Amino acid sequence: MQDYRREYERWLAYPGLDESTRAELTSIANDEKEQEERFYTELEFGTAGLRGIIGAGTNRMNDYVVRRASAGLAEYLSDIEGAKERGVAIAYDSRNRSDSFAREAACTLAAFGVKCYLYSTLHSVPQLSFTVRELKCIAGIVVTASHNPPEYNGYKVYWEHGGQCGPAQAEEILSKIRGLDYFSTKHMNYDEAIESGLIKLIGSEIDEIYYKNTIGLMLNPELVREHGGEIKLVYTPLHGSGYVPVTEVLKRIGMNSVYVVQEQAQPNGDFPTVKAPNPEDPNAFTLAFRLADEVGAGLVIGTDPDSDRLGVAVRDANGKFQTLTGNRIGSILIYYLLGTMKEKGKLPENGLVVKSLVSTGLADAICRSFGVEIKHVLTGFRFIAEQIDLAESTGERTFLFGFEESYGFLAGGFAHDKDAICAAMLVSEAAVYYGAKGKTLLDVLDEIFSIYGFFTEKTKSYTLEGKEGMERIANAMKGLRSEPPMLFGSEECIVYEDFSENRRIDRSTGEESEIGLPKSNVLRYFLPGDAWIIVRPSGTEPKLKLYVGAKADSESATEERLESLLGAADAIVSKLLG
């Protein structure tokens, strides 16, 4: 924690401060609480990079924070032979100031002699991930805050494998950043950097390669070309970067009845038609549902601003739309991909599916039935990317699919982060495939449940802003560790795991063992009959997150059990949060 008042006054006194920032800081001269919030700490740089509210201060996203972070990255790269020449790819989404932050990053890196490949228009996370690998860059940057509210922006750093940088790298980059001042970083003029070749603008040539790779993942391309127009589909980009790539891919594969929500088609960092541009939230689909009713569409999809998350809704037998959870979208795609590969004799014997540990157990059941290995990793798609790299380097496994319950999906592995563009294509392909058999995706979900049992999951988030909120979250995790819950309602915890200590305790025997995953601030509780509970702080937002999964013999029994466990866990967590 730093002396917020001294840092506030230092910023205000800096003679080179731009007038906009000076005016913003002057406006809070009599607001000590606001000064504290902006300056009591610095934005944390971790495996997800930076993320925060746009504004002046060390605890905000602004030009000075972006320049300092970029200078730290540049100094880190300077220690690696050949890194400057290999360069850094930079993309940005539709958020307010994303384009200017991307340019600030490029100009700072260029001042250190680091070559930059900067997209000339907004582009998605998966396209950046792909570009890093395609151009053999040493690193990448995406300026985005994903699906956060409009006041946020962020800065994510990727490594040469196309996934986000790991904990050790993030710590080393952070140590470089901490050694730098906000106001003395090198910075090159943009036009000079372009003229010198240190900044090279990326055009459509990389997009074409990405589209070709994506479309190459289809399992039934002929069927979609023949029948794709029979599936009426509504798509909303939610004012983000998905509009061009998603519509282009769908058009090329033969989905000729795609209707775009025009009010949400154009990029707009204020996201004026939604409370938050989050395809996990059914309210984000309000305009899409209205359009679907007008055109008679039975399928709705939506992508978030940086197009790494995909939401899906399907019209049911009563004519109402049912939004699918990320777990159910992932399960349908696994079932479709593995089933179709087996049907065509293309299912590899060494196939691999990877999921985050907070995602549904239904995926495990499906994979087991097809003889495909499924690995669990910590939350964060970079852990899935690590498994893709491992599979590629050893040749022991063939990566097929990865997903997180938070609406992130990836097939193929040519990109190493979640890819809503590819997922939109695969969902559309699955809809055509099953549609030819007279089934909707809801019918397919019922089929899956009839085979594997009823799995249901829910997530509850506790949003606690600011310094006080972070302290309450830390105290709650401390309380759960000091007195681990033995009972959740009437159900007993049979196995307890503390990932911060890499410790697993079987409560029936008292036996302790290692979990075998990297240490993390996560607690997991197993209950009888495939039920589980997980508590963890978010790595990118001021939230504590509670995950609950249950299984039973019927849908009603599963829902009843889930609600009981969620209520019991919520009572424990809420009490500790005060």
XYZ file of C-alpha atoms in Angstrom:
578
model
C 0.000 0.000 0.000
C 1.370 3.409 -0.946
C 0.838 6.878 0.527
C -2.151 7.829 -1.605
C -2.123 11.526 -0.727
C 1.561 11.953 -1.546
C 1.153 10.082 -4.838
C -1.909 12.136 -5.738
C -0.018 15.362 -5.125
C 2.979 14.059 -7.104
C 0.833 13.364 -10.125
C -0.867 16.738 -9.882
C 2.486 18.513 -9.616
C 4.071 16.772 -12.618
C 4.696 19.569 -15.167
C 4.266 17.312 -18.209
C 0.843 16.023 -17.156
C -1.690 16.316 -19.962
C -4.455 18.830 -19.350
C -7.253 16.266 -19.397
C -5.656 14.252 -16.603
C -4.829 17.398 -14.648
C -8.443 18.558 -14.840
C -9.685 15.152 -13.694
C -7.364 15.135 -10.697
C -8.156 18.736 -9.816
C -11.847 17.851 -9.716
C -11.238 15.488 -6.761
C -9.076 17.901 -4.763
C -11.627 17.892 -1.940
C -12.622 14.231 -2.197
C -10.172 12.308 -0.033
C -12.034 9.005 -0.460
C -11.755 9.251 -4.235
C -8.072 10.139 -3.969
C -7.536 7.062 -1.819
C -9.348 4.768 -4.250
C -7.297 6.041 -7.169
C -3.891 6.083 -5.485
C -3.781 3.726 -2.494
C -2.367 0.981 -4.719
C -1.341 0.226 -8.288
C -3.328 -1.859 -10.732
C -2.183 -5.416 -10.209
C -0.262 -6.942 -13.100
C -0.809 -10.682 -13.140
C -1.413 -13.502 -15.584
C -4.435 -11.562 -16.874
C -2.347 -8.405 -17.212
C -3.972 -5.169 -16.056
C -7.651 -4.406 -15.652
C -9.345 -1.431 -14.042
C -11.644 1.553 -14.323
C -10.582 4.131 -16.915
C -9.353 7.297 -15.244
C -6.435 9.162 -13.704
C -4.407 7.461 -10.983
C -2.176 4.493 -10.266
C -5.224 2.316 -9.594
C -6.859 3.239 -12.897
C -6.373 2.538 -16.613
C -4.756 5.506 -18.377
C -1.936 6.398 -20.784
C 0.689 6.588 -18.033
C -0.186 3.162 -16.641
C -0.165 1.648 -20.154
C 3.178 3.250 -21.030
C 4.785 2.062 -17.787
C 3.476 -1.493 -18.276
C 4.722 -1.494 -21.880
C 8.120 -0.194 -20.822
C 8.323 -2.978 -18.244
C 7.484 -5.522 -20.914
C 10.086 -3.970 -23.219
C 12.783 -4.231 -20.543
C 11.801 -7.860 -19.926
C 12.080 -8.587 -23.654
C 15.444 -6.810 -23.813
C 16.911 -9.602 -21.702
C 15.871 -12.237 -24.276
C 18.083 -12.694 -27.311
C 16.278 -11.925 -30.560
C 13.057 -10.881 -28.839
C 13.071 -7.303 -30.116
C 13.409 -8.483 -33.706
C 10.645 -11.096 -33.372
C 8.373 -8.381 -32.076
C 5.026 -7.998 -30.351
C 1.572 -8.262 -31.967
C -1.017 -5.800 -30.626
C -4.806 -5.882 -30.957
C -7.636 -3.941 -29.363
C -11.396 -4.213 -29.029
C -14.235 -1.677 -29.096
C -13.902 -0.368 -25.554
C -13.405 3.302 -24.871
C -9.760 4.240 -25.437
C -8.786 0.724 -26.544
C -7.378 2.059 -29.815
C -5.389 4.847 -28.145
C -4.058 2.524 -25.415
C -2.932 0.088 -28.123
C -1.103 2.887 -29.904
C 0.511 4.049 -26.644
C 1.737 0.499 -26.042
C 3.180 0.257 -29.558
C 4.908 3.645 -29.360
C 6.469 2.767 -26.012
C 7.727 -0.608 -27.221
C 9.060 1.011 -30.389
C 11.052 3.495 -28.295
C 12.898 0.500 -26.845
C 13.589 -0.877 -30.313
C 10.911 -3.575 -30.114
C 9.169 -4.250 -33.428
C 5.373 -4.062 -33.200
C 2.668 -5.538 -35.405
C -0.361 -3.355 -34.728
C -3.808 -4.149 -36.076
C -5.174 -1.193 -38.024
C -8.748 -1.993 -36.945
C -10.280 -3.602 -33.877
C -9.726 -7.358 -33.647
C -10.622 -10.173 -31.311
C -8.646 -12.040 -28.660
C -8.494 -15.307 -30.670
C -7.258 -13.467 -33.752
C -4.463 -11.884 -31.703
C -3.559 -15.256 -30.223
C -3.430 -16.707 -33.722
C -1.382 -13.777 -35.029
C 1.286 -14.173 -32.345
C 1.803 -17.757 -33.485
C 1.449 -17.070 -37.208
C 4.002 -14.226 -37.222
C 6.227 -16.048 -34.713
C 6.185 -13.044 -32.404
C 7.769 -13.282 -28.991
C 4.678 -11.781 -27.314
C 1.295 -10.155 -27.843
C -0.937 -7.547 -26.242
C -4.705 -7.186 -26.320
C -6.290 -4.014 -24.991
C -9.628 -5.172 -23.600
C -11.617 -5.656 -20.411
C -13.588 -8.531 -21.919
C -17.221 -8.408 -20.751
C -16.792 -5.909 -17.891
C -19.002 -2.800 -17.669
C -18.136 0.147 -19.954
C -16.096 2.079 -17.393
C -13.403 -0.632 -17.484
C -10.506 -1.386 -19.773
C -7.488 -3.662 -19.557
C -4.181 -4.828 -20.999
C -3.469 -8.545 -21.468
C -0.037 -9.920 -22.325
C 0.419 -13.064 -24.420
C 3.520 -15.154 -24.978
C 4.965 -16.798 -28.086
C 2.741 -19.885 -27.763
C -0.337 -17.672 -28.181
C -1.579 -18.110 -24.621
C -1.454 -15.556 -21.830
C 1.830 -15.317 -19.964
C 2.260 -17.573 -16.951
C 2.701 -16.668 -13.270
C 6.510 -16.713 -13.319
C 6.655 -14.509 -16.410
C 4.029 -12.137 -15.023
C 6.063 -11.763 -11.830
C 9.251 -11.043 -13.783
C 7.493 -8.480 -15.975
C 5.957 -6.931 -12.852
C 9.400 -6.577 -11.270
C 10.505 -4.623 -14.335
C 7.385 -2.443 -14.183
C 7.889 -1.665 -10.507
C 11.344 -0.301 -11.253
C 9.914 2.343 -13.583
C 8.300 5.702 -12.966
C 4.991 6.633 -14.571
C 6.375 9.842 -16.080
C 9.850 8.971 -17.368
C 9.212 6.057 -19.740
C 10.509 6.215 -23.293
C 7.935 7.026 -25.942
C 8.325 7.293 -29.716
C 6.275 9.437 -32.060
C 3.719 7.266 -33.862
C 4.450 8.556 -37.373
C 8.192 8.158 -36.829
C 7.689 4.611 -35.588
C 5.640 3.768 -38.684
C 8.221 5.343 -40.994
C 11.097 3.536 -39.306
C 9.348 0.185 -39.591
C 9.238 -0.361 -35.834
C 5.444 -0.298 -36.057
C 3.949 -2.333 -38.908
C 0.199 -2.205 -39.442
C -1.493 -5.575 -39.975
C -4.008 -5.753 -42.785
C -6.446 -8.422 -43.953
C -3.801 -10.969 -44.953
C -3.638 -12.504 -41.466
C -7.440 -12.539 -41.245
C -7.589 -14.709 -44.348
C -5.234 -17.291 -42.864
C -7.225 -17.307 -39.621
C -10.514 -17.816 -41.513
C -9.027 -20.699 -43.501
C -7.813 -22.447 -40.348
C -11.127 -21.928 -38.572
C -13.259 -23.242 -41.418
C -10.876 -26.196 -41.729
C -12.145 -27.473 -38.353
C -15.595 -28.274 -39.736
C -16.622 -31.933 -39.693
C -19.660 -31.621 -41.984
C -18.843 -28.799 -44.421
C -20.882 -30.257 -47.294
C -23.950 -30.687 -45.110
C -23.737 -27.068 -43.950
C -23.266 -25.763 -47.490
C -26.364 -27.682 -48.555
C -28.612 -27.009 -45.567
C -27.078 -24.039 -43.730
C -29.669 -21.627 -45.073
C -32.444 -23.674 -43.465
C -31.354 -22.649 -39.962
C -32.428 -19.090 -39.193
C -29.905 -17.617 -36.796
C -29.731 -14.248 -35.035
C -26.328 -12.897 -34.050
C -25.396 -9.968 -31.820
C -21.806 -8.686 -31.469
C -22.898 -6.598 -28.445
C -21.089 -3.561 -29.905
C -17.794 -5.484 -29.967
C -15.122 -6.877 -32.277
C -17.023 -9.986 -33.383
C -19.213 -8.485 -36.090
C -16.789 -8.787 -39.028
C -15.131 -12.161 -38.271
C -18.263 -13.989 -37.091
C -20.452 -12.896 -39.996
C -17.629 -13.541 -42.466
C -17.024 -17.095 -41.260
C -20.740 -17.927 -41.147
C -21.218 -16.551 -44.665
C -18.308 -18.548 -46.030
C -19.499 -21.871 -44.624
C -23.011 -21.450 -46.041
C -25.062 -20.106 -43.131
C -27.161 -17.917 -45.387
C -29.969 -17.042 -42.992
C -28.019 -15.029 -40.413
C -29.705 -11.902 -39.063
C -27.555 -9.371 -37.188
C -28.981 -7.146 -34.450
C -28.303 -3.813 -36.126
C -28.630 -1.752 -32.933
C -25.670 -3.719 -31.534
C -23.663 -4.248 -34.719
C -21.372 -1.219 -34.639
C -18.503 -0.896 -32.152
C -19.380 1.335 -29.208
C -17.466 1.367 -25.948
C -20.430 2.800 -24.063
C -22.462 -0.339 -24.859
C -25.641 1.775 -24.890
C -28.164 -1.030 -25.397
C -27.081 -3.282 -22.517
C -26.270 -2.953 -18.831
C -23.103 -4.986 -19.427
C -21.880 -6.522 -22.722
C -21.848 -10.017 -21.306
C -23.273 -12.956 -23.295
C -23.509 -14.874 -20.002
C -26.374 -12.535 -19.063
C -29.718 -13.374 -20.736
C -30.636 -9.673 -20.575
C -27.928 -8.990 -23.150
C -30.090 -10.925 -25.640
C -33.226 -8.785 -25.287
C -32.882 -7.150 -28.709
C -31.726 -10.416 -30.268
C -34.835 -12.220 -29.019
C -37.017 -9.457 -30.440
C -35.360 -9.809 -33.856
C -35.577 -13.599 -33.680
C -39.322 -13.349 -33.133
C -39.641 -10.995 -36.099
C -37.756 -13.266 -38.525
C -38.774 -16.626 -37.058
C -35.276 -17.699 -35.972
C -34.802 -20.610 -33.580
C -31.175 -19.972 -32.628
C -29.507 -16.885 -31.124
C -25.787 -16.380 -30.511
C -23.825 -13.473 -29.079
C -20.182 -12.552 -28.514
C -18.622 -10.227 -25.954
C -16.533 -7.141 -26.894
C -13.253 -9.015 -27.454
C -15.037 -12.044 -28.932
C -13.563 -14.706 -26.719
C -16.891 -15.641 -25.079
C -19.986 -17.010 -26.817
C -23.541 -17.101 -25.498
C -26.279 -19.272 -27.051
C -30.061 -19.388 -26.768
C -32.435 -21.899 -28.385
C -36.183 -21.687 -28.940
C -38.045 -24.425 -27.051
C -41.173 -26.375 -27.968
C -43.332 -23.633 -26.434
C -41.774 -20.958 -28.609
C -39.751 -19.378 -25.789
C -35.999 -18.940 -25.842
C -33.888 -20.889 -23.378
C -30.401 -19.529 -22.762
C -27.749 -22.211 -22.379
C -25.096 -22.063 -19.685
C -21.450 -22.233 -20.660
C -21.358 -25.737 -19.216
C -24.201 -26.871 -21.455
C -22.793 -25.237 -24.571
C -19.484 -26.956 -23.888
C -21.160 -30.311 -23.283
C -23.165 -30.111 -26.520
C -20.049 -29.246 -28.517
C -18.044 -32.088 -26.958
C -20.889 -34.522 -27.665
C -21.160 -33.292 -31.263
C -17.431 -33.286 -31.976
C -16.604 -36.643 -30.405
C -19.744 -38.301 -31.777
C -19.177 -37.032 -35.297
C -15.489 -37.909 -35.259
C -16.352 -41.427 -34.157
C -19.078 -41.659 -36.786
C -16.586 -40.680 -39.496
C -13.756 -42.817 -38.126
C -11.719 -39.727 -37.275
C -11.670 -39.949 -33.478
C -8.000 -40.287 -32.479
C -7.067 -42.901 -29.907
C -5.051 -40.320 -28.005
C -7.666 -37.550 -28.053
C -7.605 -34.904 -25.319
C -10.249 -32.564 -23.933
C -9.310 -29.961 -21.306
C -11.629 -28.076 -18.970
C -11.313 -25.779 -15.971
C -11.925 -27.411 -12.609
C -15.010 -25.224 -12.014
C -16.719 -26.634 -15.120
C -19.347 -29.373 -15.322
C -18.755 -33.038 -14.561
C -21.009 -33.847 -17.513
C -18.033 -33.242 -19.795
C -16.103 -35.940 -17.930
C -18.937 -38.425 -18.383
C -19.180 -37.732 -22.125
C -15.419 -38.051 -22.646
C -15.254 -41.329 -20.705
C -17.945 -42.826 -22.908
C -15.882 -42.059 -26.020
C -12.608 -43.205 -24.467
C -11.173 -39.687 -24.585
C -8.978 -38.336 -21.815
C -10.192 -35.186 -20.061
C -7.845 -33.064 -17.973
C -8.809 -30.564 -15.281
C -6.851 -27.313 -14.948
C -7.072 -24.169 -12.842
C -9.426 -21.395 -13.915
C -7.889 -19.282 -16.657
C -7.623 -20.304 -20.281
C -3.839 -20.073 -20.249
C -3.840 -23.340 -18.292
C -5.730 -24.948 -21.163
C -3.165 -23.417 -23.538
C -0.395 -25.076 -21.514
C -2.022 -28.469 -22.068
C -2.263 -27.791 -25.807
C 1.453 -26.974 -25.866
C 2.259 -30.106 -23.886
C 0.214 -32.259 -26.253
C 1.926 -30.702 -29.272
C 5.453 -30.948 -27.889
C 5.230 -34.542 -26.667
C 2.953 -35.934 -29.367
C 1.327 -38.075 -26.695
C -2.106 -36.482 -27.060
C -4.159 -34.887 -29.823
C -5.943 -31.804 -28.527
C -9.607 -31.783 -29.543
C -11.437 -29.248 -27.412
C -11.080 -27.014 -24.364
C -13.640 -25.037 -22.417
C -14.505 -23.062 -19.307
C -17.921 -22.697 -17.725
C -17.571 -18.937 -18.231
C -18.547 -19.326 -21.898
C -15.059 -19.864 -23.299
C -14.494 -22.572 -25.947
C -11.648 -23.610 -28.233
C -11.118 -26.285 -30.870
C -8.135 -26.984 -33.090
C -5.455 -25.264 -31.083
C -4.099 -22.931 -33.795
C -5.212 -20.144 -31.449
C -4.370 -20.616 -27.788
C -7.137 -18.642 -26.134
C -10.887 -19.042 -26.062
C -12.399 -18.385 -29.453
C -16.011 -17.268 -29.832
C -15.640 -16.993 -33.612
C -14.732 -20.650 -33.980
C -17.342 -21.597 -31.367
C -20.041 -19.683 -33.273
C -19.172 -21.707 -36.364
C -19.248 -25.027 -34.489
C -22.553 -24.250 -32.776
C -24.032 -23.361 -36.167
C -22.655 -26.546 -37.702
C -24.066 -28.639 -34.853
C -27.459 -26.937 -35.271
C -27.490 -27.844 -38.980
C -26.339 -31.418 -38.323
C -28.954 -32.118 -35.675
C -31.555 -30.067 -37.526
C -31.226 -32.489 -40.442
C -32.240 -35.193 -37.961
C -35.244 -33.176 -36.786
C -33.619 -32.079 -33.504
C -32.882 -28.723 -31.910
C -29.900 -28.220 -29.627
C -32.315 -28.460 -26.686
C -33.382 -31.880 -27.924
C -29.713 -32.846 -28.057
C -29.229 -31.662 -24.486
C -32.147 -33.845 -23.363
C -30.544 -36.755 -25.205
C -27.265 -36.148 -23.388
C -29.005 -36.071 -20.001
C -30.861 -39.287 -20.778
C -27.541 -41.018 -21.450
C -25.280 -39.539 -18.780
C -27.604 -38.296 -16.036
C -28.712 -34.830 -14.974
C -25.864 -32.448 -14.164
C -26.569 -28.883 -13.092
C -24.304 -26.063 -11.950
C -24.658 -22.532 -10.655
C -22.282 -19.699 -9.906
C -22.803 -16.882 -7.437
C -20.562 -13.807 -7.439
C -20.055 -11.377 -4.578
C -18.898 -8.029 -5.979
C -16.904 -6.005 -3.454
C -15.301 -2.903 -4.911
C -12.272 -1.032 -3.656
C -9.790 -1.531 -0.856
C -12.421 -2.502 1.711
C -13.900 -5.062 -0.657
C -10.555 -6.754 -1.264
C -9.965 -6.953 2.487
C -13.372 -8.581 3.043
C -12.670 -11.157 0.334
C -9.284 -11.967 1.868
C -10.844 -12.315 5.328
C -13.547 -14.644 4.010
C -10.971 -16.955 2.413
C -8.969 -16.874 5.641
C -12.087 -17.822 7.616
C -12.867 -20.762 5.322
C -9.342 -22.045 5.829
C -9.223 -21.604 9.595
C -12.467 -23.530 10.085
C -13.174 -25.635 6.967
C -16.930 -26.394 6.694
C -17.814 -30.005 7.430
C -21.460 -29.754 6.383
C -23.306 -27.934 3.628
C -26.869 -28.160 4.819
C -27.417 -31.855 5.482
C -24.643 -33.009 3.135
C -21.213 -33.887 4.440
C -17.974 -32.811 2.802
C -16.075 -36.019 2.069
C -12.964 -34.501 0.475
C -11.484 -31.050 1.117
C -8.854 -29.407 -1.105
C -6.830 -26.269 -0.465
C -4.993 -25.354 -3.660
C -2.891 -22.704 -1.904
C -1.203 -25.538 -0.016
C -1.539 -28.195 -2.761
C -3.297 -30.286 -0.100
C -6.132 -32.786 -0.432
C -7.753 -34.321 2.676
C -9.971 -37.404 2.543
C -12.168 -36.821 5.571
C -13.341 -40.422 5.806
C -9.788 -41.706 6.306
C -7.900 -38.562 7.297
C -5.412 -39.307 4.538
C -3.633 -36.298 3.028
C -2.181 -36.096 -0.478
C -1.113 -33.553 -3.076
C -3.612 -32.139 -5.572
C -1.057 -32.023 -8.369
C -1.992 -28.622 -9.822
C -0.226 -25.255 -9.410
C -0.853 -23.455 -6.136
C -3.768 -21.060 -6.276
C -6.200 -19.282 -3.973
C -8.921 -21.918 -4.439
C -10.896 -24.122 -2.042
C -12.817 -27.188 -3.259
C -15.223 -29.465 -1.419
C -16.444 -32.809 -2.747
C -19.749 -34.246 -1.584
C -21.290 -37.679 -2.270
C -22.764 -38.462 -5.684
C -20.730 -36.187 -7.973
C -21.582 -32.956 -6.136
C -18.956 -30.300 -5.465
C -18.444 -26.739 -4.239
C -15.611 -24.330 -5.088
C -14.792 -20.902 -3.641
C -12.198 -18.584 -5.201
C -11.553 -14.876 -5.673
C -11.729 -13.679 -9.273
C -8.375 -13.016 -10.873
C -9.666 -10.117 -12.997
C -12.571 -8.531 -11.109
C -13.293 -7.398 -7.516
C -15.362 -10.525 -6.849
C -15.484 -13.626 -4.713
C -16.960 -16.509 -6.707
C -18.908 -19.509 -5.473
C -19.434 -22.502 -7.776
C -21.758 -25.422 -7.057
C -22.340 -28.564 -9.109
C -24.849 -31.362 -8.474
C -26.107 -34.561 -10.071
C -29.239 -36.619 -9.436
C -31.544 -39.079 -11.196
C -33.984 -36.492 -12.532
C -33.948 -32.848 -13.525
C -36.179 -31.804 -10.630
C -34.120 -33.741 -8.092
C -30.899 -32.225 -9.433
C -32.301 -28.703 -9.237
C -33.563 -29.296 -5.708
C -30.185 -30.609 -4.586
C -28.348 -27.780 -6.297
C -30.481 -25.091 -4.659
C -30.013 -26.710 -1.258
C -26.234 -26.834 -1.616
C -26.047 -23.327 -3.042
C -28.146 -21.947 -0.199
C -26.006 -23.663 2.427
C -22.719 -22.536 0.851
C -24.011 -19.007 0.335
C -24.977 -18.755 3.998
C -21.443 -19.722 5.055
C -19.710 -17.370 2.609
C -22.065 -14.427 3.221
C -21.505 -14.649 6.963
C -17.734 -14.571 6.502
C -18.006 -11.588 4.139
C -19.932 -9.733 6.825
